[in-house]
Coordinates of N, CA and C in Angstrom, one line a residue:
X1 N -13.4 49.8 -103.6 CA -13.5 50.9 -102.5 C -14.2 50.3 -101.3
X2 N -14.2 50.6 -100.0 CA -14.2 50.7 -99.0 C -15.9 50.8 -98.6
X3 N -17.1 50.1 -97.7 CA -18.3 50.0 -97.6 C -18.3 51.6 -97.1
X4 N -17.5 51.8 -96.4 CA -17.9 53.3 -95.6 C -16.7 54.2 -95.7
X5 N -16.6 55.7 -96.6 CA -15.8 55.9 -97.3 C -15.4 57.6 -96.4
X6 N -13.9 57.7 -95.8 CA -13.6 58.2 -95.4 C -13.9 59.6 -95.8
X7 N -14.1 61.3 -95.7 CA -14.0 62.3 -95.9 C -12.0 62.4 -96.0
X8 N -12.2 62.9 -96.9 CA -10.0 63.2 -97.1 C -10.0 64.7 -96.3
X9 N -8.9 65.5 -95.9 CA -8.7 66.6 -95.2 C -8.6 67.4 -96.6
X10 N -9.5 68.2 -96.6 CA -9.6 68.9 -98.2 C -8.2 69.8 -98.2
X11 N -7.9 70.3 -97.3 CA -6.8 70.8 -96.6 C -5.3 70.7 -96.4
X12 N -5.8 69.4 -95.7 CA -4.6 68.4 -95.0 C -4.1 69.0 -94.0
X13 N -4.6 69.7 -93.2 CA -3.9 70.4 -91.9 C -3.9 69.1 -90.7
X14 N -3.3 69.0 -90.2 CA -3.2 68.2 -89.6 C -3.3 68.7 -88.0
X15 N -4.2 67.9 -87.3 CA -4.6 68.2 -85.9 C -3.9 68.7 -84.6
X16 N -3.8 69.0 -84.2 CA -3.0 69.3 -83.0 C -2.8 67.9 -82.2
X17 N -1.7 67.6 -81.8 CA -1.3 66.1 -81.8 C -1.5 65.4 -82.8
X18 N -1.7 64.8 -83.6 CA -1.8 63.8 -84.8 C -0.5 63.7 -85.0
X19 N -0.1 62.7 -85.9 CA 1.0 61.9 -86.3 C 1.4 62.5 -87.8
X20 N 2.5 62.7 -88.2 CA 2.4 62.9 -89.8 C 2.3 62.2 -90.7
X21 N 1.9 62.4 -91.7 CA 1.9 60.9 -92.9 C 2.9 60.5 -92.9
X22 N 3.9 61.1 -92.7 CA 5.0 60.0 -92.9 C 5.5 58.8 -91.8
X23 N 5.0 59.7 -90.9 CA 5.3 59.0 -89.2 C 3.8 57.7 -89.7
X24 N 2.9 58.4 -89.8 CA 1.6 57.4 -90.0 C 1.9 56.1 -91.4
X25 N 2.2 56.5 -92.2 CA 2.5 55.6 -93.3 C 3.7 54.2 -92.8
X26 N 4.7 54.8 -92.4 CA 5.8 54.3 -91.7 C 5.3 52.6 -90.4
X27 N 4.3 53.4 -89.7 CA 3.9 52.4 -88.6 C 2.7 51.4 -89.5
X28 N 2.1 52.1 -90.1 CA 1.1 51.2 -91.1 C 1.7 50.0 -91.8
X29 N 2.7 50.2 -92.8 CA 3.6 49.5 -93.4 C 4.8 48.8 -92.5
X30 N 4.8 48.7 -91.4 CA 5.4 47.8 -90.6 C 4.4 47.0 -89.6
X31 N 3.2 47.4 -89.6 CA 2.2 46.4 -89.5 C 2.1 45.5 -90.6
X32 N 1.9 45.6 -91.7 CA 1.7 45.0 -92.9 C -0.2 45.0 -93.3
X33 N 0.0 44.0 -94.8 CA -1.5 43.8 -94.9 C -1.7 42.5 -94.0
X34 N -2.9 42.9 -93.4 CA -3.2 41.3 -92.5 C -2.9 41.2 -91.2
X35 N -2.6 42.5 -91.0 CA -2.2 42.8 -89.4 C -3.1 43.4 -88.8
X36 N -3.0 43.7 -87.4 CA -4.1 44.0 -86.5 C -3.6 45.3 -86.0
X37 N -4.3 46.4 -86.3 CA -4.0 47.8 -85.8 C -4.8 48.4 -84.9
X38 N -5.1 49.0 -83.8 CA -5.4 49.9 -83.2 C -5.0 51.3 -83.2
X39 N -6.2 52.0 -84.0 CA -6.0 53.3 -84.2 C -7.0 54.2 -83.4
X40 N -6.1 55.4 -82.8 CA -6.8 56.2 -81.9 C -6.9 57.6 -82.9
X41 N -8.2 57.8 -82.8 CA -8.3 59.6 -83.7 C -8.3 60.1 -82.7
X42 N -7.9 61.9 -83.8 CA -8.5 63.0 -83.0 C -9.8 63.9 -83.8
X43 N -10.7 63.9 -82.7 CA -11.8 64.4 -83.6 C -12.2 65.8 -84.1
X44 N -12.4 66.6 -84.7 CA -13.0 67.6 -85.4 C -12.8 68.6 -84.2
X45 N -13.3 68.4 -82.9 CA -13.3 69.5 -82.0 C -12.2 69.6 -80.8
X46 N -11.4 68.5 -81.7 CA -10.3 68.5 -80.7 C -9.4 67.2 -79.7
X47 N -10.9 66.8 -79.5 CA -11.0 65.7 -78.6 C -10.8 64.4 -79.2
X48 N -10.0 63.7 -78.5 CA -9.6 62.1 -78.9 C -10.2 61.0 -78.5
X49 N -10.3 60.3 -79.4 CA -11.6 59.3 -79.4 C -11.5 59.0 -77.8
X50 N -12.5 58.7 -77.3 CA -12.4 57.7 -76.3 C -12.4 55.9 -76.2
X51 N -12.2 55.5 -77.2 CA -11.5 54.3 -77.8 C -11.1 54.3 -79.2
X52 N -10.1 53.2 -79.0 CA -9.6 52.7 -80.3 C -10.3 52.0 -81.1
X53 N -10.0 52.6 -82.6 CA -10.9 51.7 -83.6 C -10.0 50.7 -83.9
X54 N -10.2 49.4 -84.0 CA -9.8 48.0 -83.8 C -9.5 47.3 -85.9
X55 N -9.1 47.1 -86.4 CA -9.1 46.8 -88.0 C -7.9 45.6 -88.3
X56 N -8.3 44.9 -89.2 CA -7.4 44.2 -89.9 C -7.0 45.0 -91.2
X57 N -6.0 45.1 -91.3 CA -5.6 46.0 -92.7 C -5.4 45.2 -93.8
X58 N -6.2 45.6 -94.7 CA -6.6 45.0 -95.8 C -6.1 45.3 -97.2
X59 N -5.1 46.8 -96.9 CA -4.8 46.7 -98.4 C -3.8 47.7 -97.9
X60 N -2.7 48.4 -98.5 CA -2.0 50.1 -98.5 C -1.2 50.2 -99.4
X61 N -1.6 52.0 -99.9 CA -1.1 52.1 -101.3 C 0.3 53.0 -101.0
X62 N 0.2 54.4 -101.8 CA 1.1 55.1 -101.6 C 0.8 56.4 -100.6
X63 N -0.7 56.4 -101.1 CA -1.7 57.8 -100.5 C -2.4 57.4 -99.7
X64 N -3.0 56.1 -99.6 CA -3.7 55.4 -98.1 C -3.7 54.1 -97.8
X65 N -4.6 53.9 -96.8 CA -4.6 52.2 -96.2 C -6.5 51.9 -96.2
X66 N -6.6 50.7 -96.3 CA -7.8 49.9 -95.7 C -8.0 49.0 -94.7
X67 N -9.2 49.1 -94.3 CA -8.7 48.2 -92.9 C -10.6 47.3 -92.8
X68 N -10.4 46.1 -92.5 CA -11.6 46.1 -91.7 C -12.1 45.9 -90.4
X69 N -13.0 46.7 -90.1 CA -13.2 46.9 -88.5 C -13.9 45.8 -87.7
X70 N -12.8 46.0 -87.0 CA -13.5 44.5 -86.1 C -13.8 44.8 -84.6
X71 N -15.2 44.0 -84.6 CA -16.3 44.4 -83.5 C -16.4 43.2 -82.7
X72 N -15.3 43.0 -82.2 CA -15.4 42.0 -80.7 C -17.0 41.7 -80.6
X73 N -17.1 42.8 -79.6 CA -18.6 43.1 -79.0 C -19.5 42.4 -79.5
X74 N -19.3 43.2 -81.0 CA -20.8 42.9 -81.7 C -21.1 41.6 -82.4
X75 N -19.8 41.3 -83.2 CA -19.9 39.8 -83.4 C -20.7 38.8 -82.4
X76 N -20.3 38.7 -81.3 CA -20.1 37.6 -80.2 C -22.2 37.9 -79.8
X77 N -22.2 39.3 -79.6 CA -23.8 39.3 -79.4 C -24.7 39.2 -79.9
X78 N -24.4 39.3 -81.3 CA -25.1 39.3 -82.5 C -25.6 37.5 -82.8
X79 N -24.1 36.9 -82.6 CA -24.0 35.5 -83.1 C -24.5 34.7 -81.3
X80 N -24.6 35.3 -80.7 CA -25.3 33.9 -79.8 C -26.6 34.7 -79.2
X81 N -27.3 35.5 -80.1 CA -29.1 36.2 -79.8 C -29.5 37.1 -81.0
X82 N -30.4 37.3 -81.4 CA -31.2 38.0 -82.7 C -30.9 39.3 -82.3
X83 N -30.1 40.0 -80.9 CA -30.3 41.3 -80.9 C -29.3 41.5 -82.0
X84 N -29.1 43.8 -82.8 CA -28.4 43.8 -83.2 C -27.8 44.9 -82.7
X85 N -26.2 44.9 -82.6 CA -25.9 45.9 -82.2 C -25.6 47.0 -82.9
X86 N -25.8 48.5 -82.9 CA -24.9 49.5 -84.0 C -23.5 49.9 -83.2
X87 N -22.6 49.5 -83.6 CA -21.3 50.1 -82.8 C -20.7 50.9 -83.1
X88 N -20.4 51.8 -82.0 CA -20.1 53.1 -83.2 C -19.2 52.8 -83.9
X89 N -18.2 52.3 -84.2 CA -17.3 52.2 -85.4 C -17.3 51.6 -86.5
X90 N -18.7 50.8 -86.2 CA -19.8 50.2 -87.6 C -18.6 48.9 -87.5
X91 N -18.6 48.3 -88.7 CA -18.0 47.2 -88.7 C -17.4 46.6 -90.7
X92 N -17.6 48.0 -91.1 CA -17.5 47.7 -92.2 C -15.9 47.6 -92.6
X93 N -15.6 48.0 -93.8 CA -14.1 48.4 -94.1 C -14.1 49.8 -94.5
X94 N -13.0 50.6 -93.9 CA -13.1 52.5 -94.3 C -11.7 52.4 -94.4
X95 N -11.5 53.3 -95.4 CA -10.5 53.9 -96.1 C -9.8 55.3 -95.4
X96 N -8.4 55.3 -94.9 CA -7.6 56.2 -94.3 C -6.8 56.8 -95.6
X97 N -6.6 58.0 -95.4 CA -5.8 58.8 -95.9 C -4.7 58.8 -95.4
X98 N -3.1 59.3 -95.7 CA -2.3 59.0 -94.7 C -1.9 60.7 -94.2
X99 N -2.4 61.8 -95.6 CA -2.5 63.2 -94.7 C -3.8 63.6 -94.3
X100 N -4.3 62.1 -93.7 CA -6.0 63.4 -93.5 C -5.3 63.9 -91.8
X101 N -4.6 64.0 -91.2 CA -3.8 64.5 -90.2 C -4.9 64.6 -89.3
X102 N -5.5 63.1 -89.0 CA -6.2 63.3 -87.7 C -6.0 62.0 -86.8
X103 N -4.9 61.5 -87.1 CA -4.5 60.1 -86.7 C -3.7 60.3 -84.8
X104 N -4.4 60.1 -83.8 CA -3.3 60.6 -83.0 C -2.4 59.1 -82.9
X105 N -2.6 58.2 -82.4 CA -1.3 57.0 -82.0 C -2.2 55.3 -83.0
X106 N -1.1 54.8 -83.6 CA -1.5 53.3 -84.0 C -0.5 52.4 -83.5
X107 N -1.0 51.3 -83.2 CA -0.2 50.1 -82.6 C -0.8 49.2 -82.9
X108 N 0.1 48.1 -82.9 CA -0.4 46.6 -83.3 C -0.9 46.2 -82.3
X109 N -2.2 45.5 -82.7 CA -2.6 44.7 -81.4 C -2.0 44.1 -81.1
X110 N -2.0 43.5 -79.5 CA -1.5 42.6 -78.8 C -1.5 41.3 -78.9
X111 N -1.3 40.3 -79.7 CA -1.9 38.7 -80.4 C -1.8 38.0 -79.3
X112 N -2.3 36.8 -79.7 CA -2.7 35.9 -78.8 C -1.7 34.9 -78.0
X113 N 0.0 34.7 -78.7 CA 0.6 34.1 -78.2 C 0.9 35.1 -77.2
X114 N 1.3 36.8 -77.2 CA 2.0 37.7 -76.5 C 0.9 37.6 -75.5
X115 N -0.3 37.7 -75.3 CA -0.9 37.6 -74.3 C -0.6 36.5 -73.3
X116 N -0.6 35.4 -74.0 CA -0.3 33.8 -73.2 C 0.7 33.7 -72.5
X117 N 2.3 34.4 -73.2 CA 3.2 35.0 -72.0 C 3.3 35.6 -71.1
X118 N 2.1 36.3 -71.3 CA 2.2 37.7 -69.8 C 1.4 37.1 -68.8
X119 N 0.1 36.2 -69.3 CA -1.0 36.2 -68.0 C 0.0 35.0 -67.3
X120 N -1.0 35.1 -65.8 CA -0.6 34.1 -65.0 C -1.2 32.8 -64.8
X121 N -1.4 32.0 -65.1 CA -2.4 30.9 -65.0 C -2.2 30.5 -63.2
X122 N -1.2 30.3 -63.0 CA -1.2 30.1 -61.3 C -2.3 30.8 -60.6
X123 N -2.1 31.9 -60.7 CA -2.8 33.6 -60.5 C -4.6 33.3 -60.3
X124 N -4.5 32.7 -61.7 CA -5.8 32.7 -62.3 C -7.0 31.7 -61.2
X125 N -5.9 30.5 -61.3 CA -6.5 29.6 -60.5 C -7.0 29.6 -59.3
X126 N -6.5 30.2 -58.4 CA -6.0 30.8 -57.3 C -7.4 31.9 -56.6
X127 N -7.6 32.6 -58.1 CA -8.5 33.4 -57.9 C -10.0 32.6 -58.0
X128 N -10.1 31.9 -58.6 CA -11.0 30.8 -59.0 C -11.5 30.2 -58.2
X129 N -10.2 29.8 -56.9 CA -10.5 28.6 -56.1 C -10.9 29.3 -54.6
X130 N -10.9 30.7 -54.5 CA -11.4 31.5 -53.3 C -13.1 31.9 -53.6
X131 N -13.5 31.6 -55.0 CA -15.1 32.1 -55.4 C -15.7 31.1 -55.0
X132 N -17.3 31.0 -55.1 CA -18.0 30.5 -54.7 C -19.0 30.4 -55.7
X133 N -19.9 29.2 -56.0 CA -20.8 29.2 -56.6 C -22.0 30.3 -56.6
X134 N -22.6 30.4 -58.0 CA -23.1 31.4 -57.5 C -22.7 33.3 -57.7
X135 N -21.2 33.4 -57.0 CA -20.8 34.4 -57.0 C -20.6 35.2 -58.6
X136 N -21.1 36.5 -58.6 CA -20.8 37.4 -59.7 C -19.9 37.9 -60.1
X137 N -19.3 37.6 -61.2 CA -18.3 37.2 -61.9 C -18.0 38.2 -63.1
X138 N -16.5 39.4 -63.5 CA -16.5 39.4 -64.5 C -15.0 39.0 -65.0
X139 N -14.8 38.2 -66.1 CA -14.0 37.4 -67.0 C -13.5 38.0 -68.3
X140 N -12.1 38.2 -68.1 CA -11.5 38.8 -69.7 C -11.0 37.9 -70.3
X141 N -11.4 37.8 -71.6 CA -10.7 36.8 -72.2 C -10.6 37.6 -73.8
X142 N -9.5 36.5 -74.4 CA -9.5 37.0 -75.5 C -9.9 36.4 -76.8
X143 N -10.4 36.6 -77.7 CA -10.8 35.9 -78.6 C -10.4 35.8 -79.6
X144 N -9.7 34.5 -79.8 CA -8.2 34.5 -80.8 C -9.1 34.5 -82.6
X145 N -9.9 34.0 -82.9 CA -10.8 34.0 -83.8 C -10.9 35.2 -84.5
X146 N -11.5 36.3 -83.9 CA -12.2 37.5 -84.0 C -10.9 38.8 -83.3
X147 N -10.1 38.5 -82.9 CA -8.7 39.2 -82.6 C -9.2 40.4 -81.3
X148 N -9.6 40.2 -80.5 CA -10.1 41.3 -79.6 C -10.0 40.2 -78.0
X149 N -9.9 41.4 -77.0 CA -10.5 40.7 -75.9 C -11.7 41.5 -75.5
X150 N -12.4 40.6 -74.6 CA -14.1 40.9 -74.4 C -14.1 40.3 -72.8
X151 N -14.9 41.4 -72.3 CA -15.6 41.3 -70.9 C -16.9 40.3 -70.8
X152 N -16.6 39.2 -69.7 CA -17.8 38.5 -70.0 C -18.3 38.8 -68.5
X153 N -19.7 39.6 -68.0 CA -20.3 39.4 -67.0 C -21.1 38.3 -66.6
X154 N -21.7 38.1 -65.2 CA -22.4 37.2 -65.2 C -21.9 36.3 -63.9
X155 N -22.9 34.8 -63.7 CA -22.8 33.9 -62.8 C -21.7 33.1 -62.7
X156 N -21.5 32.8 -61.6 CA -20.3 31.4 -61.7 C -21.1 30.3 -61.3
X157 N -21.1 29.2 -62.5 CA -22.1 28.0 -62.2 C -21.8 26.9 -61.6
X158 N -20.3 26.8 -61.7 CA -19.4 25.4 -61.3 C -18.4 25.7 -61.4
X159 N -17.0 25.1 -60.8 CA -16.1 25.2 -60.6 C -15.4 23.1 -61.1
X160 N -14.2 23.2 -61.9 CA -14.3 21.7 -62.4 C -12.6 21.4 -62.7
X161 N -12.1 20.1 -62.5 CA -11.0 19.8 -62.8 C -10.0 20.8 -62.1
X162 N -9.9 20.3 -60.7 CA -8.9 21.1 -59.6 C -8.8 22.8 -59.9
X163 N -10.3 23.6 -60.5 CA -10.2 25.1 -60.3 C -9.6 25.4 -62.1
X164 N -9.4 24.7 -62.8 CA -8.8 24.8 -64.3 C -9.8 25.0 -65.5
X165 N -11.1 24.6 -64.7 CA -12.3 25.0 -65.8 C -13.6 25.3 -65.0
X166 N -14.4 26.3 -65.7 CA -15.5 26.8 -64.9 C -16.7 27.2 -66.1
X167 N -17.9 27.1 -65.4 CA -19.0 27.0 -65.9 C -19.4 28.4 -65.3
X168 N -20.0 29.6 -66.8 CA -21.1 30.9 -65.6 C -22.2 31.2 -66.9
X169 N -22.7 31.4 -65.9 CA -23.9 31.9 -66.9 C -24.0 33.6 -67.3
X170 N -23.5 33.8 -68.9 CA -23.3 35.5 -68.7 C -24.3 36.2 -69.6
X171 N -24.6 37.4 -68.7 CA -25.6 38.1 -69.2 C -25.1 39.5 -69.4
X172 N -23.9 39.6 -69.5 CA -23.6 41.0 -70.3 C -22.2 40.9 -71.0
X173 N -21.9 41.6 -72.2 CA -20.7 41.6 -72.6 C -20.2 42.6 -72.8
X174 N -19.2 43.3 -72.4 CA -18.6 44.2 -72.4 C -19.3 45.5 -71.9
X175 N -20.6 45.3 -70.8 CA -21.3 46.2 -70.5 C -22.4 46.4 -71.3
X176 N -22.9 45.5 -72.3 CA -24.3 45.8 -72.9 C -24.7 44.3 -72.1
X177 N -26.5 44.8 -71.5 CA -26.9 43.2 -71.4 C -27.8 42.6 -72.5
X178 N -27.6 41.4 -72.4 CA -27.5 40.3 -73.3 C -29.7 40.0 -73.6
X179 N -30.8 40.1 -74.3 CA -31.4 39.2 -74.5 C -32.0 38.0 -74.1
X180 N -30.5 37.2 -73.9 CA -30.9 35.9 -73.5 C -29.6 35.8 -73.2
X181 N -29.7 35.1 -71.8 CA -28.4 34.6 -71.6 C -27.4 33.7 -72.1
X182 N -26.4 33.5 -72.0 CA -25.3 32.3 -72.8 C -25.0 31.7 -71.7
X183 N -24.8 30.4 -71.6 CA -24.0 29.6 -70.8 C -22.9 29.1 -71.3
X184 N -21.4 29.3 -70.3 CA -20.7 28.7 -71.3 C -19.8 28.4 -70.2
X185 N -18.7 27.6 -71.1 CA -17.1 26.9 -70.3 C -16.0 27.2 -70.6
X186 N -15.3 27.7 -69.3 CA -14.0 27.8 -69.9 C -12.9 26.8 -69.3
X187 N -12.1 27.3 -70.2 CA -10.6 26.2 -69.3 C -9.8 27.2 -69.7
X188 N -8.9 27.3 -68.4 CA -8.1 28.3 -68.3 C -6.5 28.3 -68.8
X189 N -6.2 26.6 -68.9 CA -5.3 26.1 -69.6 C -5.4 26.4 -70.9
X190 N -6.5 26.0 -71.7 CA -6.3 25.8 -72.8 C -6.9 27.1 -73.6
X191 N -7.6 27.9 -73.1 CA -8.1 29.0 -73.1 C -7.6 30.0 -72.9
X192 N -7.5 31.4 -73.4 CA -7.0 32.6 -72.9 C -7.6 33.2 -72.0
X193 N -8.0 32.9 -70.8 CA -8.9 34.2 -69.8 C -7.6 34.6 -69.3
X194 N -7.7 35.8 -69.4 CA -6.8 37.0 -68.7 C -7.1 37.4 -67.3
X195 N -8.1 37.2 -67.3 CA -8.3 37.8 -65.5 C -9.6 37.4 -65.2
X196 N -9.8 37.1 -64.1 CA -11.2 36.9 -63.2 C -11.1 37.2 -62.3
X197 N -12.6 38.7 -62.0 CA -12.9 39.5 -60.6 C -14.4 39.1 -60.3
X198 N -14.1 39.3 -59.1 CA -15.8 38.9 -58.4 C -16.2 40.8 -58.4
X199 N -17.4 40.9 -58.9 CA -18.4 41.7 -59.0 C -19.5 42.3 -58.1

C-alpha cells in the first residue's frame, strides 16, 4: 500500500466537473505503468487545485492506480542545501480511486524529447547574447532526471562559447529562496533550457 493513503468517496458522488471512472481509468491506462501524469483535482469546496500534482504511475488495478509524487522543487533544494522543504503534495506514493469522482483533467507530461522539438535554440541564444553580466536572470529548464521543469532565479556570471553556455549564480528555485546559493552551467545545446528572461 501507498506511504500516504487516499480517503475513497464513501459515496462516490462525483464533483461537479470531475471526469468519470471510466473516462478516468481509460486516460490512466493509456498512460501506462511508468508514465508521467499530471493530475488536476477538485477539492471538497469546489475549487480546483491551483496546481497539478505531478506522479510516475507505479502500479493500476481494476478499482485504482498508484503513482509517485514527484517534487521537482523539492528534490533539487533539498539535494544542493540542508534546507527541507514540505510540499504540499508531499512526495510520497498515494493511492487514487478511479470513482472517488474528484479528478478534474490528467495528461501526460510533456517529455523531454517533445520539449527539444518545440524550444528554439536560435531564440535562446539571441536572448543570451543581448544580457549582460551581472544582469538578473530567470531560466526554465527541464530536468530530464527527475521529469519536471524548474525555475532557476538568480545572477548571470559569464557568458561562454559564442552565447551557447552560461554561468549564474541562483538563489531561488521556483520562487522559494535558496540557503546558500548554487552556482551552476548551462549549455543550451546540450541542455534543455526552455527560456531565458531578464528580471
Amino acid at each position: 500500500m501507498g506511504l500516504f493513503k487516499r480517503r475513497g468517496a464513501a459515496t462516490n458522488i462525483i464533483r461537479p466537473g470531475a471526469m468519470s471512472a471510466a473516462v478516468l481509468k481509460h486516460k490512466i491506462e493509456a498512460i501506462g505503468v511508468g508514465g508521467i501524469a499530471e493530475i488536476m483535482r477538485i477539492g471538497f469546496d469546489g475549487e480546483i487545485d491551483d496546481m497539478p500534482i505531478t506522479l510516475q504511475i507505479t502500479s493500476i488495478s481494476k478499482e485504482e492506480f498508484s503513482g509517485r509524487v514527484i517534487s521537482v522543487e523539492r528534490q533539487i533544494i533539498e539535494g544542493n542545501t540542508a534546507r527541507k522543504i514540505y510540499a504540499k503534495h508531499g512526495g510520497g506514493i498515494i493511492d487514487f480511486r478511479f470513482d472517488d469522482g474528484d479528478v478534474k483533467t490528467v495528461k501526460e507530461s510533456v517529455d523531454y524529447q517533445e520539449l527539444s522539438e518545440l524550444r528554439d535554440v536560435g531564440n535562446l541564444v539571441e536572448v543570451l547574447s543581448a544580457l549582460d553580466v551581472r544582469d538578473r536572470i530567470l531560466v526554465a529548464y527541464f530536468d530530464k532526471k527527475r521529469h519536471g521543469t524548474v525555475n532557476f532565479e538568480g545572477v548571470l556570471l559569464s557568458q561562454l562559447r559564442e552565447n551557447r553556455q552560461f554561468d549564474m549564480m541562483i538563489d531561488k528555485i521556483n520562487g522559494v529562496s535558496l540557503d546558500k546559493q548554487i552556482n551552476k552551467q548551462f549549455d543550451i545545446q546540450r541542455e534543455l533550457v526552455i527560456d531565458i528572461a531578464i528580471v
